[in-house]
Amino acid sequence: MLMKSILLALFCCLAAGVYAQDLENLKTVAPVRFQGTLMTGFQTYKVYGIDPRSTNPMWNLSGNASLIVYGFDIPMSFTIGRQGNNVNYPAFRQFGMSPHWRWIKLHAGWRNMNFSPYTLAGHTFLGGGIELNPGKFRFAAMAGRFRQARQESDTTDAAYFPASFKRTGYGVKVGVGTANNYFDLIYFRAKDDPKSLSKLLIDTTLTPGENAVTGYSTHLRLGRHVGFFSDLAISMYTRNVNSEAVADSNRIPEVPLLLKPRFSTRLNYAARAGFDFNFRNFNLKTAYERIAPNFETMGAYYFNNDIQNITISPNFGFAKNKARFFGTIGVQRNNLAGNRSETTHRIIGNAVLSVNPTPKFGIETNYMNASVKQLDGRVRLNDTIRVAILNTNIGITPHWSWSDTSRASNLLFSANYQQLNDRNPFTREFANLNTTFATGNFSQNYMHSGWGWSVGANFNNIKVYQISSNRYGGTLGVNKTWSEGRNSIGLSSTWNLSEVNGEKDGSILSTSLNLGWNFAQVYQFSVFATVLRNNSIAFDDYTELQGGATLSRSFGGKKTKKTAPGMPAKN
């Protein structure tokens, strides 16, 4: 019933939006406009020497469009794809639109909405929704199907497409404020249909569930430079609606917004809060988050629960804004209820320094450090399985660019070192990992002729448990553009040599060709082809071929504006 009411409201608002337009503007607005892009493409794949690593052939048809009726914008999009010779139906097919006019936005078809991180958080549904923001009043509602009933399969696909009940739900958000200064109250409810699966399930652990979530979301400005944000949700989740009701619940009067307590019902919470400080050259964000064990909501795909996070993120510029620092440090732990066999602590730090002293030269450096440490929980951990890991990553990227009236040049270097240090003396010999990557590239493009070329070199080293592998080589490419950059062709080739423990292990040669062609101002055509040849002593030799093409057609260029009915034509 609620679903029908929302869909009826969609059409009522659509009609009201069309007739409520300012008549004075109709003289200069085309009554009906259509703009968008339609694209189709295919890809072929062939390999000799090893098992295929991709399906063949692959194709897709996609499009996005917007129908504009007297200023009423109705965006639409779709994608249809087919993969593998054994598939005789589209692998993906969804359609939806979200028209909006002034402070009214409607949703119909396959859509997703976001009320807060812990209630309805971007889960795709098939149904309808509405968002109203007149002035400082904020309202949103939705209803639809979140999951389609799917029987279990006796084929190998059962692991990837498990059985599921039909799941439907609805949600409402009411609040006051603006986009940056608001307070919203949220209610969300969803339920599985036990009758949606007709035959006996192979997966006997699957049971129909039910969920009711209530909470709030806010962001408040406490002054010119300080803001406060907070989200809270309380979730009542029943794992099995067929489980026995709690005896005491029979004495409690039923509350429409709550579920009937059962032995499989759990009540949990999730919350976060923090401050953001914004000044001219300095920003700081602090946040505290706590998600209780077993917290779930049917309005989100997945949750990391039983977790506590504390994060601090500074961001500031200095040296007359020619240098900027970005950083984040976070402390995390689990076992909030103290009933797990272990408690895991994580400390994650990340820092990026960007320096650009001149328009021609700049350098970025980054440092990341993450440590994981397990402590005893309810039981004493055996040292042989205790996790204690330190992961360090250091990178540096200097770059130069210069140009004149005839050519533009770019020089880029990049180096990265990563170390995985296992601090458990019983496992470190097998788990320690060191990687080193270094690349350099120089490119030059000539303005008048459209020609360009590039040359590069690379080196990779990986060390893990008695194995040290090196790969080094170079890349050479040439490209050409014409018709003011609308058309292009490019050819590139990469050759690498490999070594394992100091012994030569063969080579890899990869060559690719790309062509892009724009014609009649609305068509874009592209073709690509790639050949990869791998010669190896330790592994199998193989040759891999890939190729494909895409064609797109754009609509809605400059149109002659027509005079609206009943309005005098301009002289």
Coordinates of N, CA, C and O in Angstrom, one line a residue, residues 87-166:
V87 N 25.9 -18.1 -22.2 CA 24.9 -17.2 -21.7 C 24.0 -16.7 -22.8 O 24.5 -16.2 -23.8
N88 N 22.7 -16.9 -22.7 CA 21.8 -16.5 -23.8 C 20.8 -15.4 -23.3 O 19.8 -15.3 -23.9
Y89 N 21.2 -14.7 -22.3 CA 20.4 -13.6 -21.8 C 21.3 -12.5 -21.2 O 22.5 -12.8 -20.9
P90 N 20.9 -11.3 -21.2 CA 21.8 -10.2 -20.6 C 22.2 -10.5 -19.2 O 21.4 -10.9 -18.4
A91 N 23.5 -10.3 -18.9 CA 24.0 -10.6 -17.6 C 23.6 -9.5 -16.6 O 23.6 -9.6 -15.4
F92 N 23.3 -8.3 -17.2 CA 22.9 -7.2 -16.3 C 21.9 -6.3 -17.0 O 22.1 -5.9 -18.2
R93 N 20.8 -6.0 -16.4 CA 19.7 -5.2 -17.0 C 18.9 -4.5 -15.9 O 18.2 -5.1 -15.1
Q94 N 19.1 -3.2 -15.9 CA 18.5 -2.4 -14.9 C 18.1 -1.0 -15.5 O 18.8 -0.5 -16.4
F95 N 17.0 -0.5 -15.1 CA 16.5 0.8 -15.6 C 16.0 1.6 -14.4 O 15.3 1.1 -13.6
G96 N 16.3 2.9 -14.4 CA 15.8 3.8 -13.4 C 15.9 5.2 -13.8 O 16.7 5.6 -14.7
M97 N 15.2 6.1 -13.2 CA 15.3 7.5 -13.4 C 15.0 8.3 -12.2 O 14.3 7.8 -11.3
S98 N 15.6 9.5 -12.1 CA 15.5 10.4 -10.9 C 15.2 11.8 -11.4 O 16.1 12.7 -11.4
P99 N 14.0 12.1 -11.9 CA 13.7 13.5 -12.3 C 13.7 14.4 -11.2 O 13.4 14.1 -10.0
H100 N 14.1 15.7 -11.4 CA 14.1 16.7 -10.3 C 13.6 18.0 -10.9 O 13.9 18.4 -12.1
W101 N 13.0 18.8 -10.1 CA 12.5 20.1 -10.4 C 12.5 21.0 -9.2 O 11.8 20.7 -8.2
R102 N 13.3 22.0 -9.2 CA 13.4 22.9 -8.0 C 13.8 22.1 -6.8 O 14.8 21.5 -6.8
W103 N 12.9 22.1 -5.8 CA 13.2 21.4 -4.5 C 12.6 20.0 -4.5 O 12.5 19.4 -3.4
I104 N 12.1 19.5 -5.6 CA 11.5 18.1 -5.7 C 12.4 17.2 -6.5 O 12.8 17.5 -7.6
K105 N 12.7 16.0 -6.0 CA 13.4 15.0 -6.7 C 12.7 13.7 -6.5 O 12.3 13.3 -5.4
L106 N 12.4 13.0 -7.6 CA 11.7 11.7 -7.6 C 12.6 10.6 -8.0 O 13.6 10.8 -8.8
H107 N 12.4 9.4 -7.5 CA 13.1 8.2 -7.9 C 12.2 7.1 -8.3 O 11.2 6.9 -7.6
A108 N 12.4 6.4 -9.5 CA 11.6 5.3 -9.9 C 12.5 4.3 -10.6 O 13.4 4.6 -11.4
G109 N 12.2 3.0 -10.4 CA 12.9 1.9 -11.0 C 14.0 1.5 -10.1 O 13.9 1.4 -8.9
W110 N 15.2 1.1 -10.7 CA 16.3 0.7 -9.9 C 17.1 1.9 -9.5 O 17.7 2.6 -10.3
R111 N 17.1 2.2 -8.2 CA 17.7 3.4 -7.6 C 18.4 3.1 -6.3 O 18.2 2.0 -5.8
N112 N 19.1 4.0 -5.8 CA 19.6 3.9 -4.5 C 19.6 5.3 -3.8 O 19.8 6.3 -4.5
M113 N 19.4 5.3 -2.5 CA 19.3 6.5 -1.7 C 20.1 6.4 -0.5 O 20.4 5.2 -0.1
N114 N 20.5 7.5 0.1 CA 21.4 7.4 1.2 C 20.8 8.3 2.3 O 20.8 9.5 2.2
F115 N 20.3 7.7 3.4 CA 19.8 8.4 4.5 C 20.9 8.7 5.6 O 21.0 9.8 6.1
S116 N 21.7 7.7 5.9 CA 22.8 7.9 6.8 C 23.7 6.6 6.7 O 23.3 5.6 6.1
P117 N 24.9 6.6 7.2 CA 25.8 5.5 7.0 C 25.3 4.2 7.7 O 25.7 3.1 7.3
Y118 N 24.4 4.3 8.7 CA 24.0 3.1 9.5 C 22.6 2.7 9.3 O 22.1 1.8 9.9
T119 N 21.8 3.4 8.4 CA 20.4 3.1 8.2 C 20.3 2.6 6.8 O 20.5 1.5 6.4
L120 N 19.8 3.5 5.9 CA 19.8 3.2 4.5 C 21.0 3.9 3.9 O 21.1 5.1 3.8
A121 N 21.9 3.0 3.4 CA 23.2 3.5 3.0 C 23.6 3.0 1.6 O 24.5 2.2 1.4
G122 N 22.8 3.5 0.6 CA 23.2 3.2 -0.8 C 22.8 1.9 -1.4 O 23.3 1.5 -2.4
H123 N 22.0 1.1 -0.7 CA 21.6 -0.2 -1.1 C 20.6 0.0 -2.3 O 19.6 0.7 -2.2
T124 N 20.9 -0.7 -3.4 CA 20.1 -0.6 -4.6 C 18.7 -1.3 -4.4 O 18.7 -2.4 -3.8
F125 N 17.6 -0.6 -4.8 CA 16.3 -1.2 -4.7 C 15.5 -1.0 -5.9 O 15.8 -0.1 -6.7
L126 N 14.5 -1.8 -6.1 CA 13.5 -1.6 -7.3 C 12.3 -1.0 -6.7 O 11.5 -1.7 -6.0
G127 N 12.0 0.2 -7.0 CA 10.8 0.8 -6.4 C 10.7 2.3 -6.7 O 11.1 2.8 -7.8
G128 N 10.2 3.1 -5.7 CA 10.1 4.5 -5.8 C 10.5 5.3 -4.6 O 10.6 4.7 -3.5
G129 N 10.8 6.5 -4.8 CA 11.2 7.4 -3.7 C 11.0 8.8 -4.0 O 10.8 9.2 -5.2
I130 N 11.1 9.7 -3.0 CA 10.9 11.1 -3.2 C 11.8 11.8 -2.2 O 12.0 11.4 -1.1
E131 N 12.3 13.0 -2.6 CA 13.1 13.9 -1.8 C 12.5 15.3 -1.9 O 12.4 15.8 -3.1
L132 N 12.2 15.9 -0.8 CA 11.6 17.3 -0.8 C 12.5 18.2 0.1 O 12.8 17.8 1.2
N133 N 12.9 19.3 -0.5 CA 13.7 20.2 0.3 C 13.3 21.7 0.1 O 14.0 22.5 -0.4
P134 N 12.0 22.0 0.5 CA 11.6 23.4 0.3 C 12.1 24.2 1.5 O 11.7 24.0 2.7
G135 N 12.9 25.1 1.2 CA 13.5 25.9 2.3 C 14.3 25.1 3.2 O 15.2 24.4 2.8
K136 N 14.0 25.2 4.5 CA 14.8 24.4 5.5 C 14.1 23.1 6.0 O 14.6 22.5 6.9
F137 N 13.1 22.8 5.3 CA 12.4 21.5 5.6 C 13.0 20.4 4.7 O 13.2 20.6 3.5
R138 N 13.3 19.2 5.3 CA 14.0 18.1 4.6 C 13.1 16.9 4.8 O 12.8 16.5 5.9
F139 N 12.8 16.3 3.7 CA 11.9 15.1 3.8 C 12.4 14.1 2.6 O 12.6 14.5 1.5
A140 N 12.4 12.8 3.0 CA 12.7 11.8 2.0 C 12.0 10.5 2.4 O 11.9 10.2 3.6
A141 N 11.6 9.8 1.4 CA 10.9 8.5 1.6 C 11.1 7.6 0.5 O 11.3 8.0 -0.7
M142 N 11.1 6.3 0.7 CA 11.3 5.3 -0.3 C 10.6 4.0 0.0 O 10.3 3.7 1.2
A143 N 10.3 3.2 -0.9 CA 9.8 1.8 -0.7 C 10.1 1.0 -1.9 O 10.1 1.5 -3.1
G144 N 10.5 -0.3 -1.7 CA 10.8 -1.1 -2.9 C 11.3 -2.4 -2.5 O 11.3 -2.8 -1.3
R145 N 11.8 -3.2 -3.5 CA 12.4 -4.5 -3.3 C 13.9 -4.4 -3.3 O 14.5 -3.9 -4.2
F146 N 14.5 -5.0 -2.2 CA 16.0 -5.0 -2.1 C 16.6 -6.2 -2.6 O 17.7 -6.2 -3.1
R147 N 15.9 -7.4 -2.5 CA 16.4 -8.6 -3.1 C 15.2 -9.3 -3.8 O 14.1 -9.3 -3.4
Q148 N 15.6 -10.0 -4.8 CA 14.7 -10.9 -5.5 C 14.8 -12.3 -5.1 O 15.9 -12.8 -4.8
A149 N 13.7 -13.0 -4.9 CA 13.8 -14.4 -4.5 C 14.6 -15.2 -5.5 O 14.4 -15.1 -6.7
R150 N 15.5 -16.0 -5.0 CA 16.4 -16.8 -5.9 C 16.5 -18.2 -5.3 O 17.0 -18.4 -4.2
Q151 N 16.1 -19.3 -6.0 CA 16.2 -20.6 -5.6 C 17.7 -21.0 -5.6 O 18.5 -20.5 -6.4
E152 N 18.0 -22.0 -4.8 CA 19.4 -22.5 -4.8 C 19.7 -23.3 -6.1 O 18.7 -23.7 -6.8
S153 N 20.9 -23.4 -6.5 CA 21.3 -24.0 -7.8 C 22.1 -25.2 -7.5 O 22.9 -25.3 -6.5
D154 N 22.0 -26.3 -8.3 CA 22.8 -27.5 -8.1 C 24.0 -27.5 -9.0 O 24.6 -28.5 -9.2
T155 N 24.3 -26.3 -9.5 CA 25.5 -26.2 -10.4 C 26.6 -25.5 -9.6 O 26.4 -25.1 -8.5
T156 N 27.7 -25.3 -10.3 CA 28.9 -24.6 -9.7 C 28.6 -23.2 -9.4 O 29.3 -22.5 -8.6
D157 N 27.5 -22.6 -10.0 CA 27.2 -21.2 -9.8 C 26.6 -21.0 -8.4 O 26.4 -19.8 -8.0
A158 N 26.2 -22.0 -7.7 CA 25.6 -21.9 -6.4 C 26.5 -21.1 -5.4 O 26.0 -20.4 -4.5
A159 N 27.8 -21.3 -5.5 CA 28.7 -20.6 -4.6 C 28.7 -19.1 -4.8 O 28.9 -18.3 -3.9
Y160 N 28.5 -18.7 -6.1 CA 28.5 -17.3 -6.4 C 27.1 -16.6 -6.4 O 27.0 -15.4 -6.2
F161 N 26.1 -17.4 -6.5 CA 24.7 -16.9 -6.5 C 23.9 -17.7 -5.5 O 23.1 -18.6 -5.9
P162 N 24.1 -17.5 -4.2 CA 23.3 -18.3 -3.2 C 21.9 -18.0 -3.2 O 21.4 -17.0 -3.7
A163 N 21.1 -18.9 -2.6 CA 19.7 -18.7 -2.5 C 19.4 -17.5 -1.6 O 20.1 -17.2 -0.7
S164 N 18.2 -16.9 -1.9 CA 17.8 -15.7 -1.0 C 16.3 -15.6 -1.1 O 15.7 -15.9 -2.1
F165 N 15.8 -15.0 0.0 CA 14.3 -14.7 0.0 C 14.1 -13.4 -0.6 O 15.0 -12.5 -0.7
K166 N 12.9 -13.1 -1.1 CA 12.5 -11.8 -1.5 C 12.5 -10.9 -0.3 O 12.0 -11.2 0.7

